[in-house]
Coordinates of C-alpha atoms in Angstrom, one line a residue:
Chain P
M1 CA 20.5 155.4 -87.0
Q2 CA 17.7 156.1 -89.5
Q3 CA 16.4 159.6 -90.0
L4 CA 12.8 159.9 -89.0
D5 CA 10.2 161.2 -91.5
T6 CA 7.9 164.1 -90.6
R7 CA 5.0 161.9 -89.3
A8 CA 7.3 159.9 -87.0
Q9 CA 8.9 163.1 -85.7
S10 CA 5.5 164.5 -84.9
I11 CA 4.7 161.5 -82.8
V12 CA 7.8 162.1 -80.7
A13 CA 7.1 165.9 -80.6
E14 CA 3.5 165.3 -79.4
L15 CA 4.7 163.0 -76.6
R16 CA 7.3 165.5 -75.5
E17 CA 4.9 168.5 -75.5
D18 CA 1.7 167.0 -74.0
L19 CA 1.9 168.2 -70.4
Q20 CA -1.8 167.6 -69.7
S21 CA -2.3 163.9 -70.1
G22 CA -1.4 161.5 -67.3
A23 CA 1.3 158.9 -68.0
T24 CA -1.0 155.9 -68.8
E25 CA -3.2 158.0 -71.1
L26 CA -0.2 159.4 -72.8
A27 CA 1.3 155.8 -73.2
R28 CA -2.0 154.7 -74.8
K29 CA -2.2 157.7 -77.1
T30 CA 1.4 157.2 -78.2
L31 CA 1.0 153.5 -78.9
D32 CA -2.2 154.3 -80.9
Q33 CA -0.2 156.8 -83.0
V34 CA 2.5 154.3 -83.6
L35 CA -0.1 151.7 -84.7
A36 CA -1.6 154.3 -87.2
Y37 CA 1.8 155.2 -88.4
L38 CA 2.6 151.5 -89.1
D39 CA -0.6 151.1 -91.1
R40 CA -0.1 154.3 -93.2
E41 CA 3.6 154.6 -93.7
Q42 CA 4.8 151.0 -93.6
P43 CA 8.3 152.0 -92.2
D44 CA 11.3 149.8 -92.5
T45 CA 12.8 148.0 -89.5
G46 CA 15.6 150.6 -89.0
T47 CA 13.2 153.5 -88.9
L48 CA 10.9 151.7 -86.5
R49 CA 13.8 150.9 -84.2
T50 CA 14.8 154.6 -84.2
L51 CA 11.3 155.7 -83.5
L52 CA 10.8 153.4 -80.5
S53 CA 14.2 154.6 -79.1
E54 CA 13.4 158.2 -79.5
L55 CA 9.9 157.7 -77.9
Q56 CA 11.6 156.0 -75.0
R57 CA 13.9 159.0 -74.4
A58 CA 11.1 161.7 -74.9
R59 CA 9.7 161.7 -71.3
P60 CA 12.3 160.1 -69.0
S61 CA 10.2 160.9 -65.9
M62 CA 7.1 159.1 -67.2
I63 CA 8.2 155.6 -66.5
V64 CA 5.0 154.0 -67.8
I65 CA 5.8 155.1 -71.4
G66 CA 9.4 153.9 -71.1
N67 CA 8.3 150.6 -69.7
A68 CA 5.7 150.0 -72.3
L69 CA 8.2 150.7 -75.1
A70 CA 10.8 148.5 -73.4
R71 CA 8.3 145.6 -73.3
I72 CA 7.8 146.1 -77.0
K73 CA 11.5 146.1 -77.7
Q74 CA 12.0 143.1 -75.5
R75 CA 10.1 141.0 -78.0
G76 CA 13.3 141.2 -80.0
S77 CA 12.0 142.0 -83.4
A78 CA 11.6 145.4 -85.0
E79 CA 9.7 143.9 -88.0
P80 CA 6.6 146.0 -88.5
D81 CA 4.2 143.1 -88.1
A82 CA 5.9 141.9 -84.9
V83 CA 5.9 145.4 -83.5
R84 CA 2.2 145.8 -84.4
E85 CA 1.3 142.6 -82.6
A86 CA 3.5 143.7 -79.6
I87 CA 1.8 147.1 -79.4
I88 CA -1.7 145.6 -79.4
D89 CA -0.6 143.2 -76.7
I90 CA 0.9 145.9 -74.4
R91 CA -2.1 148.2 -74.9
A92 CA -4.3 145.3 -73.7
Q93 CA -1.9 144.7 -70.7
L94 CA -2.1 148.4 -69.8
R95 CA -5.9 148.4 -69.9
D96 CA -6.2 145.1 -68.1
A97 CA -3.8 146.3 -65.3
T98 CA -6.1 149.2 -64.5
G99 CA -9.1 146.9 -64.4
A100 CA -7.3 144.4 -62.2
M101 CA -6.2 147.1 -59.8
A102 CA -9.8 148.3 -59.4
R103 CA -11.0 144.8 -58.7
H104 CA -8.3 144.2 -56.1
A105 CA -9.0 147.6 -54.4
L106 CA -12.8 146.9 -54.4
Q107 CA -12.3 143.7 -52.4
E108 CA -10.3 145.6 -49.8
L109 CA -12.6 148.6 -49.3
P110 CA -15.0 148.7 -46.4
D111 CA -18.8 149.2 -47.0
T112 CA -19.8 152.8 -48.0
P113 CA -16.3 154.0 -47.9
V114 CA -15.2 157.7 -47.8
I115 CA -12.1 157.7 -50.1
M116 CA -9.7 160.6 -50.2
T117 CA -7.5 161.3 -53.1
H118 CA -5.1 163.9 -54.5
S119 CA -4.6 164.8 -58.2
A120 CA -6.6 162.8 -60.8
S121 CA -5.1 159.4 -61.4
S122 CA -6.7 157.4 -64.2
A123 CA -6.3 154.3 -62.1
V124 CA -8.2 155.9 -59.2
L125 CA -10.9 157.2 -61.5
A126 CA -11.2 153.6 -62.9
L127 CA -11.8 152.4 -59.3
F128 CA -14.4 155.1 -58.8
R129 CA -16.2 154.0 -62.0
S130 CA -16.1 150.4 -61.0
L131 CA -17.7 151.2 -57.6
A132 CA -20.4 153.3 -59.3
K133 CA -21.0 150.6 -61.9
D134 CA -21.4 148.0 -59.2
K135 CA -23.8 150.4 -57.4
K136 CA -21.7 150.4 -54.3
P137 CA -22.4 153.6 -52.3
F138 CA -19.3 155.6 -51.6
S139 CA -18.1 159.2 -51.3
V140 CA -14.9 161.0 -52.2
I141 CA -12.9 163.8 -50.7
C142 CA -10.6 165.3 -53.4
T143 CA -8.2 168.2 -53.5
Q144 CA -8.2 170.9 -56.1
S145 CA -4.6 169.9 -57.0
S146 CA -3.1 173.3 -57.8
P147 CA -1.8 174.6 -60.2
G148 CA -3.4 172.3 -62.8
F149 CA -6.7 171.8 -60.9
E150 CA -7.1 168.2 -62.0
G151 CA -9.3 167.9 -58.9
H152 CA -11.9 170.0 -60.6
T153 CA -12.0 167.6 -63.5
L154 CA -12.2 164.6 -61.1
A155 CA -15.1 166.3 -59.1
S156 CA -17.0 166.9 -62.3
A157 CA -16.5 163.3 -63.4
L158 CA -17.8 162.1 -60.0
N159 CA -20.7 164.5 -60.2
G160 CA -21.6 162.9 -63.5
L161 CA -21.6 159.5 -61.8
S162 CA -23.9 160.9 -59.0
V163 CA -21.2 160.3 -56.4
P164 CA -21.0 162.8 -53.5
V165 CA -17.7 164.6 -53.6
T166 CA -16.2 167.1 -51.2
L167 CA -13.7 169.4 -53.0
I168 CA -11.1 171.1 -50.8
T169 CA -8.0 173.3 -51.3
D170 CA -4.7 171.4 -51.1
A171 CA -4.0 173.3 -47.9
Q172 CA -7.0 171.6 -46.2
M173 CA -5.7 168.1 -46.6
A174 CA -4.8 167.6 -42.9
L175 CA -8.2 169.0 -41.9
F176 CA -10.1 166.4 -43.9
V177 CA -8.0 163.3 -44.0
G178 CA -9.4 162.1 -40.6
Q179 CA -12.9 162.0 -42.2
A180 CA -11.7 159.4 -44.8
D181 CA -11.7 155.7 -44.3
V182 CA -8.8 155.4 -46.7
V183 CA -6.6 157.5 -48.9
V184 CA -6.0 156.2 -52.4
T185 CA -3.7 157.8 -55.0
G186 CA -2.1 156.8 -58.2
C187 CA 1.6 156.6 -58.8
D188 CA 4.0 157.7 -61.5
T189 CA 7.0 155.6 -60.6
W190 CA 7.4 152.8 -58.0
F191 CA 11.0 152.2 -57.0
A192 CA 12.4 148.8 -56.0
D193 CA 13.0 150.0 -52.4
G194 CA 9.4 151.2 -51.9
W195 CA 9.8 154.9 -52.6
L196 CA 7.5 156.4 -55.2
I197 CA 6.9 159.4 -57.4
N198 CA 3.6 161.1 -57.7
K199 CA 2.0 164.5 -58.1
S200 CA 3.4 167.1 -55.7
G201 CA 1.2 167.2 -52.6
T202 CA 1.0 163.4 -52.3
H203 CA 3.9 163.5 -49.7
L204 CA 1.9 166.0 -47.6
L205 CA -1.2 163.8 -47.9
A206 CA 0.8 160.7 -46.9
L207 CA 2.2 162.5 -43.8
A208 CA -1.3 163.8 -42.8
A209 CA -2.7 160.3 -43.3
R210 CA 0.0 158.8 -41.1
A211 CA -0.6 161.4 -38.4
S212 CA -4.4 160.8 -38.4
G213 CA -4.1 157.0 -38.6
T214 CA -5.8 156.8 -42.0
P215 CA -4.5 154.0 -44.3
F216 CA -2.7 155.2 -47.4
W217 CA -3.1 153.0 -50.5
V218 CA -1.2 153.4 -53.8
L219 CA -2.5 152.0 -57.1
A220 CA 0.7 151.2 -59.0
D221 CA 0.7 148.6 -61.7
S222 CA 3.9 146.9 -62.9
F223 CA 4.4 149.5 -65.7
R224 CA 5.4 151.9 -62.9
N225 CA 8.3 149.8 -61.7
S226 CA 11.7 151.3 -61.9
D227 CA 15.1 150.0 -60.9
A228 CA 16.6 153.4 -60.8
D229 CA 18.0 155.0 -57.7
P230 CA 15.3 157.4 -56.4
A231 CA 17.9 160.0 -55.5
S232 CA 19.1 160.1 -59.2
V233 CA 15.7 161.0 -60.6
I234 CA 15.0 164.4 -62.1
L235 CA 11.6 165.7 -61.3
E236 CA 9.7 167.4 -64.1
E237 CA 9.2 171.1 -63.6
M238 CA 6.6 173.1 -65.5
P239 CA 6.6 176.9 -66.4
G240 CA 6.3 179.0 -63.3
D241 CA 3.7 181.3 -64.9
E242 CA 1.1 178.5 -64.4
L243 CA 0.9 179.8 -60.8
R244 CA -0.4 183.3 -61.9
A245 CA 1.8 184.8 -59.3
P246 CA 3.1 188.4 -59.2
S247 CA 6.5 188.9 -60.9
G248 CA 9.4 190.9 -59.6
R249 CA 13.2 190.9 -59.8
W250 CA 13.5 189.1 -56.5
I251 CA 10.6 186.6 -57.0
T252 CA 11.3 183.1 -58.3
T253 CA 8.2 181.0 -58.9
R254 CA 8.7 177.2 -58.8
N255 CA 6.4 174.7 -60.2
V256 CA 7.8 171.1 -59.7
Y257 CA 5.0 168.8 -60.7
F258 CA 6.2 165.5 -59.1
E259 CA 7.8 164.6 -55.9
L260 CA 9.4 161.6 -54.1
I261 CA 7.4 160.0 -51.4
P262 CA 9.6 158.1 -48.9
R263 CA 8.9 154.4 -48.2
G264 CA 7.2 153.8 -44.9
L265 CA 4.3 156.1 -45.5
V266 CA 2.3 153.8 -47.8
S267 CA 0.3 151.1 -46.1
R268 CA -0.6 149.1 -49.2
R269 CA 0.5 148.9 -52.8
I270 CA -2.2 147.6 -55.2
S271 CA -0.9 146.4 -58.5
E272 CA -2.5 144.2 -61.2
Q273 CA -1.0 141.3 -59.4
G274 CA -2.7 141.9 -56.1
V275 CA -2.3 143.7 -52.8
S276 CA 1.0 144.0 -50.9
S277 CA 1.3 145.4 -47.5
C278 CA 4.2 147.7 -47.3
P279 CA 6.8 147.6 -44.6
V280 CA 6.2 150.5 -42.4
G281 CA 9.4 151.9 -41.0
P282 CA 11.4 155.0 -40.5
R283 CA 12.6 157.0 -43.5
P284 CA 15.9 155.4 -44.6
Chain T
M1 CA -28.2 196.5 -21.8
Q2 CA -28.0 199.7 -23.8
Q3 CA -29.2 199.9 -27.4
L4 CA -26.3 200.8 -29.7
D5 CA -26.4 203.8 -32.0
T6 CA -25.8 203.4 -35.7
R7 CA -22.2 204.4 -35.5
A8 CA -21.4 201.8 -32.8
Q9 CA -23.4 199.2 -34.7
S10 CA -21.3 199.8 -37.8
I11 CA -18.1 199.2 -35.9
V12 CA -19.4 195.8 -34.8
A13 CA -20.6 195.0 -38.3
E14 CA -17.3 196.0 -39.9
L15 CA -15.4 193.7 -37.5
R16 CA -17.8 190.9 -38.3
E17 CA -17.6 191.3 -42.0
D18 CA -13.9 192.0 -42.6
L19 CA -12.7 188.6 -43.8
Q20 CA -9.5 190.0 -45.4
S21 CA -7.5 191.4 -42.5
G22 CA -5.4 189.3 -40.1
A23 CA -6.4 189.2 -36.5
T24 CA -3.8 191.7 -35.2
E25 CA -4.6 194.2 -38.0
L26 CA -8.3 193.8 -37.3
A27 CA -7.8 194.3 -33.6
R28 CA -5.8 197.5 -34.3
K29 CA -8.4 198.8 -36.8
T30 CA -11.3 198.1 -34.3
L31 CA -9.5 199.8 -31.4
D32 CA -8.9 202.9 -33.6
Q33 CA -12.5 203.0 -34.6
V34 CA -13.6 202.8 -30.9
L35 CA -11.2 205.6 -30.1
A36 CA -12.7 207.8 -32.9
Y37 CA -16.2 206.9 -31.7
L38 CA -15.3 208.0 -28.2
D39 CA -14.1 211.3 -29.4
R40 CA -17.1 212.0 -31.7
E41 CA -20.0 210.6 -29.9
Q42 CA -19.1 210.8 -26.2
P43 CA -21.2 207.7 -25.3
D44 CA -22.3 207.0 -21.8
T45 CA -20.8 204.1 -19.7
G46 CA -23.7 201.7 -20.4
T47 CA -23.4 202.1 -24.2
L48 CA -19.6 201.7 -24.0
R49 CA -19.9 198.6 -22.0
T50 CA -22.4 197.1 -24.5
L51 CA -20.2 198.0 -27.4
L52 CA -17.1 196.3 -25.9
S53 CA -19.2 193.2 -25.2
E54 CA -20.6 193.0 -28.7
L55 CA -17.2 193.5 -30.2
Q56 CA -15.9 190.7 -28.0
R57 CA -18.5 188.4 -29.3
A58 CA -18.2 189.4 -33.0
R59 CA -15.3 187.1 -34.0
P60 CA -15.0 184.3 -31.5
S61 CA -12.3 182.6 -33.5
M62 CA -10.1 185.7 -33.5
I63 CA -8.7 185.4 -30.0
V64 CA -6.5 188.5 -30.4
I65 CA -9.5 190.8 -30.6
G66 CA -11.2 189.1 -27.7
N67 CA -8.1 189.3 -25.6
A68 CA -7.4 192.9 -26.4
L69 CA -11.0 193.8 -25.4
A70 CA -10.8 191.6 -22.3
R71 CA -7.7 193.5 -21.2
I72 CA -9.6 196.8 -21.6
K73 CA -12.5 195.5 -19.6
Q74 CA -10.2 194.2 -16.9
R75 CA -9.2 197.7 -16.1
G76 CA -12.6 197.8 -14.3
S77 CA -14.0 201.1 -15.5
A78 CA -16.2 201.8 -18.5
E79 CA -15.9 205.5 -18.0
P80 CA -15.1 206.9 -21.5
D81 CA -11.8 208.5 -20.3
A82 CA -10.6 205.3 -18.6
V83 CA -11.5 203.3 -21.7
R84 CA -9.7 205.7 -24.0
E85 CA -6.6 205.4 -21.9
A86 CA -6.8 201.6 -21.8
I87 CA -7.3 201.4 -25.6
I88 CA -4.2 203.6 -26.2
D89 CA -2.3 201.3 -23.8
I90 CA -3.4 198.0 -25.3
R91 CA -2.7 199.3 -28.9
A92 CA 0.9 200.1 -27.8
Q93 CA 1.2 196.6 -26.2
L94 CA 0.1 195.0 -29.4
R95 CA 2.6 197.0 -31.5
D96 CA 5.4 196.4 -28.9
A97 CA 4.7 192.7 -28.8
T98 CA 5.3 192.4 -32.6
G99 CA 8.5 194.3 -32.3
A100 CA 9.7 192.2 -29.3
M101 CA 9.0 188.9 -31.1
A102 CA 11.0 190.1 -34.1
R103 CA 14.0 190.9 -31.8
H104 CA 13.8 187.6 -30.1
A105 CA 13.6 185.7 -33.4
L106 CA 16.5 187.7 -34.9
Q107 CA 18.7 186.5 -32.0
E108 CA 17.9 182.9 -32.7
L109 CA 18.3 182.9 -36.5
P110 CA 21.5 181.6 -38.1
D111 CA 23.5 183.8 -40.5
T112 CA 22.0 184.2 -44.0
P113 CA 19.0 182.1 -43.1
V114 CA 16.6 180.6 -45.6
I115 CA 13.2 181.0 -43.9
M116 CA 10.1 179.2 -45.0
T117 CA 6.6 180.4 -44.2
H118 CA 2.9 179.8 -45.0
S119 CA 0.2 182.4 -45.3
A120 CA 1.1 186.0 -44.5
S121 CA 1.3 186.7 -40.8
S122 CA 1.9 190.3 -39.8
A123 CA 4.3 189.1 -37.1
V124 CA 6.4 187.2 -39.7
L125 CA 6.4 190.1 -42.0
A126 CA 7.6 192.4 -39.2
L127 CA 10.5 189.9 -38.6
F128 CA 11.3 190.1 -42.4
R129 CA 11.2 193.9 -42.2
S130 CA 13.5 193.9 -39.2
L131 CA 16.0 191.6 -41.0
A132 CA 15.9 193.8 -44.1
K133 CA 16.3 197.0 -42.0
D134 CA 19.3 195.6 -40.2
K135 CA 20.8 194.7 -43.6
K136 CA 21.0 191.0 -42.7
P137 CA 21.0 188.9 -45.8
F138 CA 18.3 186.2 -45.9
S139 CA 15.9 184.6 -48.3
V140 CA 12.4 183.3 -48.0
I141 CA 10.4 180.4 -49.4
C142 CA 6.7 181.1 -49.2
T143 CA 3.5 179.3 -50.3
Q144 CA 0.8 180.9 -52.4
S145 CA -1.7 180.1 -49.6
S146 CA -4.8 179.2 -51.5
P147 CA -7.6 180.3 -51.8
G148 CA -6.8 183.8 -50.6
F149 CA -3.3 183.9 -52.1
E150 CA -1.8 185.9 -49.2
G151 CA 1.5 184.5 -50.3
H152 CA 1.4 186.7 -53.4
T153 CA 1.1 189.8 -51.2
L154 CA 3.9 188.6 -49.0
A155 CA 6.2 187.8 -52.1
S156 CA 5.5 191.3 -53.4
A157 CA 6.3 192.9 -50.1
L158 CA 9.6 191.0 -50.0
N159 CA 10.3 191.9 -53.6
G160 CA 9.9 195.6 -52.5
L161 CA 12.5 195.0 -49.7
S162 CA 14.9 193.4 -52.3
V163 CA 14.7 190.0 -50.5
P164 CA 15.0 186.9 -52.7
V165 CA 11.8 184.9 -52.4
T166 CA 10.8 181.5 -53.8
L167 CA 7.1 181.3 -54.3
I168 CA 5.5 177.8 -54.5
T169 CA 2.1 176.2 -54.6
D170 CA 0.9 174.8 -51.2
A171 CA 1.2 171.3 -52.7
Q172 CA 5.0 171.8 -53.0
M173 CA 5.7 172.3 -49.3
A174 CA 7.3 168.9 -48.7
L175 CA 9.5 169.4 -51.7
F176 CA 11.0 172.7 -50.5
V177 CA 10.9 172.5 -46.7
G178 CA 14.3 170.7 -46.6
Q179 CA 15.9 173.7 -48.3
A180 CA 14.9 176.0 -45.4
D181 CA 17.0 176.5 -42.3
V182 CA 13.8 177.1 -40.3
V183 CA 10.1 177.4 -40.8
V184 CA 8.5 180.4 -39.1
T185 CA 4.7 181.0 -39.0
G186 CA 2.3 183.2 -37.2
C187 CA -0.4 181.9 -34.9
D188 CA -4.1 182.8 -34.4
T189 CA -4.6 181.1 -31.1
W190 CA -2.2 179.4 -28.7
F191 CA -3.8 177.0 -26.2
A192 CA -2.6 176.3 -22.7
D193 CA -1.6 172.7 -23.7
G194 CA 0.5 173.7 -26.6
W195 CA -1.9 173.2 -29.5
L196 CA -2.4 176.1 -31.8
I197 CA -4.7 177.4 -34.5
N198 CA -3.3 178.9 -37.7
K199 CA -4.2 179.2 -41.4
S200 CA -5.1 175.9 -43.0
G201 CA -2.0 174.3 -44.5
T202 CA 0.1 175.1 -41.4
H203 CA -0.4 171.5 -40.1
L204 CA 0.9 170.1 -43.3
L205 CA 3.9 172.3 -43.2
A206 CA 4.6 171.4 -39.6
L207 CA 4.4 167.7 -40.5
A208 CA 6.7 168.2 -43.5
A209 CA 9.1 170.2 -41.3
R210 CA 9.2 167.4 -38.8
A211 CA 9.8 164.7 -41.5
S212 CA 12.7 166.7 -42.9
G213 CA 14.2 167.7 -39.6
T214 CA 13.6 171.4 -40.1
P215 CA 12.9 173.4 -37.0
F216 CA 9.4 174.9 -36.8
W217 CA 9.0 178.2 -34.9
V218 CA 5.7 179.9 -34.2
L219 CA 5.5 183.6 -33.4
A220 CA 2.7 183.9 -30.9
D221 CA 2.4 186.9 -28.5
S222 CA 0.4 186.7 -25.3
F223 CA -2.7 188.2 -27.0
R224 CA -3.0 184.7 -28.7
N225 CA -3.3 182.8 -25.4
S226 CA -6.5 180.9 -24.8
D227 CA -7.7 178.8 -21.9
A228 CA -10.4 177.1 -24.0
D229 CA -10.3 173.4 -24.9
P230 CA -8.9 173.1 -28.4
A231 CA -11.5 170.4 -29.1
S232 CA -14.4 172.9 -28.4
V233 CA -13.2 175.5 -30.9
I234 CA -15.3 176.2 -34.0
L235 CA -13.0 176.9 -37.0
E236 CA -14.1 179.8 -39.3
E237 CA -15.3 178.6 -42.7
M238 CA -15.6 181.0 -45.7
P239 CA -17.8 180.7 -48.8
G240 CA -16.9 177.8 -51.0
D241 CA -17.1 179.8 -54.2
E242 CA -13.8 181.4 -53.3
L243 CA -12.3 178.1 -54.7
R244 CA -13.7 178.9 -58.2
A245 CA -14.5 175.2 -58.5
P246 CA -17.1 173.5 -60.8
S247 CA -20.5 173.2 -59.3
G248 CA -22.8 170.3 -59.4
R249 CA -25.6 168.6 -57.4
W250 CA -23.1 166.1 -56.0
I251 CA -20.2 168.5 -55.4
T252 CA -19.7 170.2 -52.0
T253 CA -16.9 172.7 -51.8
R254 CA -15.3 173.3 -48.4
N255 CA -13.3 176.3 -47.4
V256 CA -12.2 176.1 -43.8
Y257 CA -9.7 178.9 -43.2
F258 CA -8.1 177.8 -40.0
E259 CA -7.0 174.5 -38.5
L260 CA -5.7 173.0 -35.2
I261 CA -2.0 172.1 -35.1
P262 CA -1.3 169.4 -32.5
R263 CA 1.3 170.1 -29.8
G264 CA 4.6 168.3 -30.4
L265 CA 5.2 169.7 -34.0
V266 CA 6.4 173.1 -32.9
S267 CA 10.0 173.3 -31.8
R268 CA 9.9 176.9 -30.4
R269 CA 7.3 179.4 -29.5
I270 CA 8.5 183.0 -29.7
S271 CA 6.3 185.5 -27.8
E272 CA 7.0 189.1 -26.7
Q273 CA 8.4 187.6 -23.4
G274 CA 11.0 185.5 -25.1
V275 CA 11.7 182.1 -26.6
S276 CA 10.3 178.8 -25.2
S277 CA 11.3 175.4 -26.4
C278 CA 8.2 173.3 -26.8
P279 CA 7.9 169.8 -25.4
V280 CA 8.2 167.4 -28.4
G281 CA 6.0 164.4 -28.0
P282 CA 3.4 162.2 -29.5
R283 CA 0.0 163.7 -30.3
P284 CA -2.1 163.4 -27.1

């Protein structure tokens, strides 16, 4: 295995340490950095192979990044020119997937929909931008999404698009879900058996949607697919001090960012390939 | 109807404006203030009757206060001495009810229980104090309970009792409920048909408890009983700026403090009279 130079190491470190960006955004950023690295440093095949492997290991719970890198490696060649071409290709696939999901979702939505969401998925935001661009009237109910408050960023983005948005605490999800025509969230990982991983709180919203009879759609392109066993997954935990809670010898603050949502709570999966109705059934 | 003097008016105003205290605490405070008023001002029967009626109307969604005042009025006399006696009696009933609920719950808990709760009910805290006083080992999982963060106060109180407490965001409820032996919450209003009102987020916790097979107990003494129709209840909403969210022409921030929890999600109601198993069934 080749030793990585400082510039290559810093791409790996940045990927490892960026806890703000969503998985798709982070995948795009990382691919852009590898492209720039290829242009500037002209690394040999061995170094490039090592870099791709290290990047693949950097964020095991962000399946999009791993899948994007796997697709690049699947091309079979670690020649710089072949890798450059593969990266450009995969970046386009990532962008096109988001656009295709928005188009599929648009076709399924009723007129003037009230759409509820949790956290701030880039795929869901792309859908909102498509609706606004097409001048289709709609409104949004979004949660604050504590402790990172991504909901604030989403509400500001919607405000910028002149889209009415109702912003609530995470605790008010059950109170408001009945006012939505549909719940739409993003997805970090989609397992073969229909379970998924998304931002903590999504499971609660899915349960509340089920209880109120509101359809629950998940935007999950094929970059989210995982063959792993959901039970084997380690969920990323962030520092507890993000909660700004009191400290004390007997107090443990937990800050698990992602959670498993059981199959049977999602009514539709929307991927770049289209819309699939999900089998609704009891928790296995 | 008598005109109220300044001192009586200020008791009503304080009750109306105190958005921090829980219902039981607020009921006790108000009764204490009426006692002090009786001693200092020696009001006539007409004034006293008016004061009690105005207090009863001040916080319609805090049933404990209304019920405590109704029990005082039920004694039939608005003579100052009779009212004084009634208030002392009702205050004792309120205190005794909390103690009795803790005793009943103690008998039902397994050894070294992990108890999960949401918000900071004075009845639940009394149960925790009883467990600590009896030197029974237990631990607690509690939510922050945004936007008021009562969970921080509760965690600090448990820390002071040397009780291990895991503090989580509201969004992590579904992640942690499976680690609890039982969920125990307080209750603001208990309706005749088994629905209840409690702090927003309780419905989500009840749904998550049901999904994970964790029993859900509610501490609700008879001062919480209401004959009203749950559908007719207006839920108290607090100023939206408590969410510290971005503002904008298209952003509406909602801050509904209380919510209805449908019957069928509560496994046991514990009142001062004992423990009742609740009929588990579909949402009516």
